[in-house]
PDB file of C-alpha atoms in Angstrom:
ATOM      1  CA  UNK A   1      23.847  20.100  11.885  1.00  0.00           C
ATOM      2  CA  UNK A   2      20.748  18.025  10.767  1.00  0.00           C
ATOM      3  CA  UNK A   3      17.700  18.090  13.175  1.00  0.00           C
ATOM      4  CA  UNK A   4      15.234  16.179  11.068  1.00  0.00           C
ATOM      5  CA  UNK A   5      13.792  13.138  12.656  1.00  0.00           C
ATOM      6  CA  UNK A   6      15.031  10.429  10.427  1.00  0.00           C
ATOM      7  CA  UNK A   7      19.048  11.380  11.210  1.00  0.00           C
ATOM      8  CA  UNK A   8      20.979   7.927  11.755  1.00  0.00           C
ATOM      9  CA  UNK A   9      16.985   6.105  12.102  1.00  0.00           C
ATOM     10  CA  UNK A  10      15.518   3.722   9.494  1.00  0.00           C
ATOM     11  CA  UNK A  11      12.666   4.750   8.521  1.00  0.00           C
ATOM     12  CA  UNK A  12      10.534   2.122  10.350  1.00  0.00           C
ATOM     13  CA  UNK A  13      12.533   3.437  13.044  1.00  0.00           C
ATOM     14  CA  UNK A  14      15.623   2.632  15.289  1.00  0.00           C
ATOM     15  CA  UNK A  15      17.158  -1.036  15.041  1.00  0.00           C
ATOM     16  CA  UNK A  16      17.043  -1.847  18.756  1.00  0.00           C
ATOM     17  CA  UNK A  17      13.998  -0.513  19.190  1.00  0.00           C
ATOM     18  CA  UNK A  18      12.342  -2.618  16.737  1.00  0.00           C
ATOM     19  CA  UNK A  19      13.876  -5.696  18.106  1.00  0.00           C
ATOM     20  CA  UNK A  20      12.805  -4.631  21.644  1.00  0.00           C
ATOM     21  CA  UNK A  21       9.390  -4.418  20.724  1.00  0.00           C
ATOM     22  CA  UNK A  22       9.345  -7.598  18.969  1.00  0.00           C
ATOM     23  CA  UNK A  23      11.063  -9.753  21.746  1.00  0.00           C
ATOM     24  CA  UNK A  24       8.668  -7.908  24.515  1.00  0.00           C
ATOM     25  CA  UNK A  25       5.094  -7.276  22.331  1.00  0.00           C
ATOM     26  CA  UNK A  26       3.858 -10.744  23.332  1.00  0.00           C
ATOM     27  CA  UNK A  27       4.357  -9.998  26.971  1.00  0.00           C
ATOM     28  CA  UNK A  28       3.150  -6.617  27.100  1.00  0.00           C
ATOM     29  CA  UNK A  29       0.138  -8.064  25.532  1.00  0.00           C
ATOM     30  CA  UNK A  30      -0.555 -10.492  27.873  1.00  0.00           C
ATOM     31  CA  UNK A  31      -0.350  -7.877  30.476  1.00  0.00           C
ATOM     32  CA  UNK A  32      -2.628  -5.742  28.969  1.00  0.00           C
ATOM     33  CA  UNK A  33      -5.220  -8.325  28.165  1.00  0.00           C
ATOM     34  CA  UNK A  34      -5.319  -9.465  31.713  1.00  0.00           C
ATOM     35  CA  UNK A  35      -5.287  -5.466  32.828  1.00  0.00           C
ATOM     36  CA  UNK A  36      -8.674  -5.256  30.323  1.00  0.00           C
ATOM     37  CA  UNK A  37     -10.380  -8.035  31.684  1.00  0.00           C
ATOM     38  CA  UNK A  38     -10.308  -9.541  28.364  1.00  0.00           C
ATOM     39  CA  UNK A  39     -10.614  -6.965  25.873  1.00  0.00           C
ATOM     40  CA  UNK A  40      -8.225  -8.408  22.811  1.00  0.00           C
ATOM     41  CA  UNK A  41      -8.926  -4.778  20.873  1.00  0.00           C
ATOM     42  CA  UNK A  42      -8.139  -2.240  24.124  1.00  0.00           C
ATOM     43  CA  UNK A  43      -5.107  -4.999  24.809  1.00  0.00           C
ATOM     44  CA  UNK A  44      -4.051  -4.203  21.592  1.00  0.00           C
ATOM     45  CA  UNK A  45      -4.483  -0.394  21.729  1.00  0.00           C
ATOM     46  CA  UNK A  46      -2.431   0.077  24.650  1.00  0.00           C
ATOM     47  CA  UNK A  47       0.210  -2.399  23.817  1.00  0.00           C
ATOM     48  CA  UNK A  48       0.479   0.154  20.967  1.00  0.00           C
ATOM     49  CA  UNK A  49       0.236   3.545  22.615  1.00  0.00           C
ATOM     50  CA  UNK A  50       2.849   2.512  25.517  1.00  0.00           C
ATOM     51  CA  UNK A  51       5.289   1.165  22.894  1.00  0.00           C
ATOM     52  CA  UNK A  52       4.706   4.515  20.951  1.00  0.00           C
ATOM     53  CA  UNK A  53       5.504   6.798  24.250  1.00  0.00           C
ATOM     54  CA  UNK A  54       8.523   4.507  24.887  1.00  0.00           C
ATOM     55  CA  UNK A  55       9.614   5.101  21.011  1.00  0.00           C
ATOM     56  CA  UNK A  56       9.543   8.973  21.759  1.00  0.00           C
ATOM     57  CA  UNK A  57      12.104   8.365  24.607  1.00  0.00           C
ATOM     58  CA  UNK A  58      14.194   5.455  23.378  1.00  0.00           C
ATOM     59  CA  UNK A  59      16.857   7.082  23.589  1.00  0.00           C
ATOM     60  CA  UNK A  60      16.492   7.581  27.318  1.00  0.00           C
ATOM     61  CA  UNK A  61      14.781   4.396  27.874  1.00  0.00           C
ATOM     62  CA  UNK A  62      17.559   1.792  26.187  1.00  0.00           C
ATOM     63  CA  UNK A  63      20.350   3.654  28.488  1.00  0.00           C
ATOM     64  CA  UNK A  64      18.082   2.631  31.461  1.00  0.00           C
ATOM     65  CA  UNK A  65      19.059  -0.259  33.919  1.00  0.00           C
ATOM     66  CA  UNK A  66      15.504  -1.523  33.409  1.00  0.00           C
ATOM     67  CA  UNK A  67      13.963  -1.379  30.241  1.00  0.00           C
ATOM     68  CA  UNK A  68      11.473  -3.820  30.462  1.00  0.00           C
ATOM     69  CA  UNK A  69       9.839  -2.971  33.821  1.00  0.00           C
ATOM     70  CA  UNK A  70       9.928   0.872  33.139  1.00  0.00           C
ATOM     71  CA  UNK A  71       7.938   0.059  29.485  1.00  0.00           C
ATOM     72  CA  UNK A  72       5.391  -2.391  31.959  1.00  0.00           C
ATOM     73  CA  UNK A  73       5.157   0.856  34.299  1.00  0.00           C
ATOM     74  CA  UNK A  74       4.147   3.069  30.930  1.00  0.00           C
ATOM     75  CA  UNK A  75       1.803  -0.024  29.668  1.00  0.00           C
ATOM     76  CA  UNK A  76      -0.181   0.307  33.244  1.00  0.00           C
ATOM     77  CA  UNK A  77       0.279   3.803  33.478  1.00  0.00           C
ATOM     78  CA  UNK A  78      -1.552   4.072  30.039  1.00  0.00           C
ATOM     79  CA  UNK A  79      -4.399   1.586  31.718  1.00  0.00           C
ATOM     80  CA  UNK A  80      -5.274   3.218  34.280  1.00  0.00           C
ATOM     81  CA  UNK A  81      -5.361   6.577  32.346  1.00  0.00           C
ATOM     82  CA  UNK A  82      -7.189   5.354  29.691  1.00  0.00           C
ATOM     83  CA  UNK A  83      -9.619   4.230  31.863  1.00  0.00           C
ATOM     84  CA  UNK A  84      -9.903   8.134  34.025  1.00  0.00           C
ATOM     85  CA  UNK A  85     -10.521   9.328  30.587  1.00  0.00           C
ATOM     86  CA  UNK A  86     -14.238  10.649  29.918  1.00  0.00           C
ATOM     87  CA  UNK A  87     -13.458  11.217  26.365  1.00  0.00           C
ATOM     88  CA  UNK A  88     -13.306   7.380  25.596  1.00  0.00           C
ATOM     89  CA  UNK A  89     -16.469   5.986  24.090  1.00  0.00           C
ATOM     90  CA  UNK A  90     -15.636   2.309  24.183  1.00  0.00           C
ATOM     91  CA  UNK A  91     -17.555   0.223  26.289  1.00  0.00           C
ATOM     92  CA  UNK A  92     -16.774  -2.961  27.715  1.00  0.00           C
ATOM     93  CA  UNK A  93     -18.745  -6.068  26.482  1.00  0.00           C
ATOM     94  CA  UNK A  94     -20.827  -8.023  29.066  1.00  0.00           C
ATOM     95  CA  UNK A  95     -19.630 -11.530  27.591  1.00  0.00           C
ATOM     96  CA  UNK A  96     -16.231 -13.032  26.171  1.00  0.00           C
ATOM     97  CA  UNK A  97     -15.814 -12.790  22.596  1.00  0.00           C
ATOM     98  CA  UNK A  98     -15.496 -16.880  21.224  1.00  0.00           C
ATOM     99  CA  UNK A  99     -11.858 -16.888  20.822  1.00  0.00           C
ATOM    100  CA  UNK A 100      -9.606 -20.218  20.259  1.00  0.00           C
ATOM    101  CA  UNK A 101      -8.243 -21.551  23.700  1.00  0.00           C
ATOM    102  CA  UNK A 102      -5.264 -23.396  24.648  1.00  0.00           C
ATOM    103  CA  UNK A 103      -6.361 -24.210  28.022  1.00  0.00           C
ATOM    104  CA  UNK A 104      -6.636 -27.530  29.868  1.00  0.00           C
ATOM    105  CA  UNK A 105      -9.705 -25.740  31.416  1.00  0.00           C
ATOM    106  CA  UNK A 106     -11.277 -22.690  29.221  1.00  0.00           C
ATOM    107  CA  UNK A 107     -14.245 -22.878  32.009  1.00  0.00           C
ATOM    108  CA  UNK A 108     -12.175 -21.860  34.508  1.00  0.00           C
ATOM    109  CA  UNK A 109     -10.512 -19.066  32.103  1.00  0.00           C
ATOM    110  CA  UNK A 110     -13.536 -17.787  31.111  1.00  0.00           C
ATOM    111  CA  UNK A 111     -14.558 -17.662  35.085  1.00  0.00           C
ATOM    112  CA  UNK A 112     -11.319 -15.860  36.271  1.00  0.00           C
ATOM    113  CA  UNK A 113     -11.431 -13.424  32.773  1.00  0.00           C
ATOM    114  CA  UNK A 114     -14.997 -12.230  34.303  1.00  0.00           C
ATOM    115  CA  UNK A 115     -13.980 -12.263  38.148  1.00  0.00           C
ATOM    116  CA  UNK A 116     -10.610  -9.932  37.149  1.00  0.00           C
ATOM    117  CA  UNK A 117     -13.141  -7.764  34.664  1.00  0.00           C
ATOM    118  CA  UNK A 118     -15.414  -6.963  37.865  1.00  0.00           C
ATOM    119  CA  UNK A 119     -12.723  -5.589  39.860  1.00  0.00           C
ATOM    120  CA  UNK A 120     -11.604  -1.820  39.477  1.00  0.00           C
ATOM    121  CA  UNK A 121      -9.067  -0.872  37.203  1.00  0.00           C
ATOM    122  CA  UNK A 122      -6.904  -0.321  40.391  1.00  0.00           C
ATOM    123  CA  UNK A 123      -7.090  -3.607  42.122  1.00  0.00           C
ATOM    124  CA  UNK A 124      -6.694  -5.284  38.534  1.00  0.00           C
ATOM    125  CA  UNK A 125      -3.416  -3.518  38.294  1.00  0.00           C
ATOM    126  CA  UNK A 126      -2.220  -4.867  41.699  1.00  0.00           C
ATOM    127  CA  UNK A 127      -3.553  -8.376  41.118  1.00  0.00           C
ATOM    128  CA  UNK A 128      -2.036  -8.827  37.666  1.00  0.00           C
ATOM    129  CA  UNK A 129       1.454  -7.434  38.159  1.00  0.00           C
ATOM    130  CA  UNK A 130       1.828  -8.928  41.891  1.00  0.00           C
ATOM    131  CA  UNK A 131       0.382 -12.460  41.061  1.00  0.00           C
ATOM    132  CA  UNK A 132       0.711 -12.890  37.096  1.00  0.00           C
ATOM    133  CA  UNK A 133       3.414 -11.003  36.785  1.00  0.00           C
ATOM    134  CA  UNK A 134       4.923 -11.961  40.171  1.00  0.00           C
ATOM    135  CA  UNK A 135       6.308  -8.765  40.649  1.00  0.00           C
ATOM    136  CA  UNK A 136       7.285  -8.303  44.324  1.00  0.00           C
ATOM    137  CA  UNK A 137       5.767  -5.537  45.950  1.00  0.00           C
ATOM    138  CA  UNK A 138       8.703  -2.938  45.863  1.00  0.00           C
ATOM    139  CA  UNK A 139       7.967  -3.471  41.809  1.00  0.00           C
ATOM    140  CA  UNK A 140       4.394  -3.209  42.126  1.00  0.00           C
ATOM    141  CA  UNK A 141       4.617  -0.396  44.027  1.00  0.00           C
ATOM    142  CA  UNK A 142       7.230   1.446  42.236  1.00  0.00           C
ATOM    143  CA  UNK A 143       4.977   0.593  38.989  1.00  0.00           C
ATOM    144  CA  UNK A 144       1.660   1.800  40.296  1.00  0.00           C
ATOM    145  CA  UNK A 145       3.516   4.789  42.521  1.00  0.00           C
ATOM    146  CA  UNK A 146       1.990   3.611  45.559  1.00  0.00           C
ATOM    147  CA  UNK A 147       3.561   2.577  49.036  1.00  0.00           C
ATOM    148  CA  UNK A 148       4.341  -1.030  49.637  1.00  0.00           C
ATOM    149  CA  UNK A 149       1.967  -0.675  52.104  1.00  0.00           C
ATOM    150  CA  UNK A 150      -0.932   0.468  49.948  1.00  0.00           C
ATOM    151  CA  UNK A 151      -0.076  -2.673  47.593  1.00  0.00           C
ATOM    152  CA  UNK A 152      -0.209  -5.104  50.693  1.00  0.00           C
ATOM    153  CA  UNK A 153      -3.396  -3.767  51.946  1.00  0.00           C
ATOM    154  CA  UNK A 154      -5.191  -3.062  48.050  1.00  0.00           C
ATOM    155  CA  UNK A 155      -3.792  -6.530  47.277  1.00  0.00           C
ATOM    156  CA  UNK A 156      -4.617  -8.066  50.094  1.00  0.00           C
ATOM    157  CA  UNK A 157      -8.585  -6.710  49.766  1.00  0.00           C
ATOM    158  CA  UNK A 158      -8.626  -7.428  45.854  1.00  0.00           C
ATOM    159  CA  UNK A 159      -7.610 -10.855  46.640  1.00  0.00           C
ATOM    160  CA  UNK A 160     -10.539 -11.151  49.461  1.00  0.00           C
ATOM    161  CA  UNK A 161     -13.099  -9.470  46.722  1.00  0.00           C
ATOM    162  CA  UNK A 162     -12.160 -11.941  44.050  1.00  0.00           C
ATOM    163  CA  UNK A 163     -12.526 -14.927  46.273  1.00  0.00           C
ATOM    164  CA  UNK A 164     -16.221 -13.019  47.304  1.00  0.00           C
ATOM    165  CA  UNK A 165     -16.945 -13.147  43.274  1.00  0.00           C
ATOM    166  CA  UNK A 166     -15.657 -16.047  42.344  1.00  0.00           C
ATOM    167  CA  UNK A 167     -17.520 -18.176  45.163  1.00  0.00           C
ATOM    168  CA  UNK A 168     -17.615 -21.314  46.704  1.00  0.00           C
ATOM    169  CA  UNK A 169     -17.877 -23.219  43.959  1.00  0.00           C
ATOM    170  CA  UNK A 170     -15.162 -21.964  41.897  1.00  0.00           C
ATOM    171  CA  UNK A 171     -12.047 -24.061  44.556  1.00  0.00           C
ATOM    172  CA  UNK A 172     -14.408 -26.896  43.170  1.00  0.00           C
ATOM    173  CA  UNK A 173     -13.489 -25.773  39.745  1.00  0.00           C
ATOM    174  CA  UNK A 174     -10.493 -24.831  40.317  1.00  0.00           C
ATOM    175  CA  UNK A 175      -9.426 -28.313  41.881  1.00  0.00           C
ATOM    176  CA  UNK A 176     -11.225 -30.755  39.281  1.00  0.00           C
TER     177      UNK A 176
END
């Protein structure tokens, strides 16, 4: 029996996989962008070390009734541990690279990128997968491994410390 790693694989790797991660790299992206507070490179970086840890486990993972939410679970897993880890030398930027917008309002983008960047790693997790996302809180919860009750409240006090950064002004903003 042959146990090397290429047996019944192209070499780029399985078929499935590859169109998996091409139908679901955008959105894992945009996850992980919003999870960085804007960090394009670290977006990048994690898109690629989640899809590489759901590569190792394909196998497992394409069998699952869930594929998509248990790779977002691994992408914010791999957020929040990247961000416990001492050994990491990157340091987050105090301004927005320029980058090409699409937005009616890049103001307001630019406002909300820097009011999601303040808030811990944590709350940033609930915020984007409940309310960008729109994961209900059983998914949240299951995807952070916290109680639904721990997402209410965390959510509920993000949401309440975002309003505190953001201001009066930014409903002004927000509504012209």
């Amino acid at each position: 029996m042959d146990h090397s790693p290429t047996t019944g694989r192209t070499a780029a790797g399985p078929p499935d996989f590859l169109e998996f991660a091409a139908a679901r790299g955008g959105q894992l992206f945009h996850t992980a962008y919003l999870l960085t507070g804007g960090d394009r490179h670290l977006a990048e970086d994690l898109v690629q070390e989640a899809l590489s840890r759901i590569y190792v486990r394909w196998r497992r993972v394409a069998r699952m009734e869930n594929p998509v939410g248990y790779t977002q679970t691994v992408l914010v897993n791999t957020f929040l541990s990247h961000r416990r880890r001492r050994s990491s030398t990157e340091r987050a930027a105090h301004e927005l690279p320029d980058t090409s917008v699409t937005d009616a309002d890049p103001a307001l983008r630019v406002t909300l990128m820097q009011a999601l960047q303040a808030m811990s790693p944590a709350d940033r997790a609930v915020l984007v997968l409940r309310y960008w996302e729109d994961r209900s809180i059983e998914e949240t919860s299951a995807a952070l491994q916290l109680s639904s009750t721990a997402v209410r409240s965390r959510a509920h006090r993000a949401l309440n410390r975002m309003r505190a950064l953001l201001g009066d002004s930014f409903a002004e903003q927000a509504a012209g």
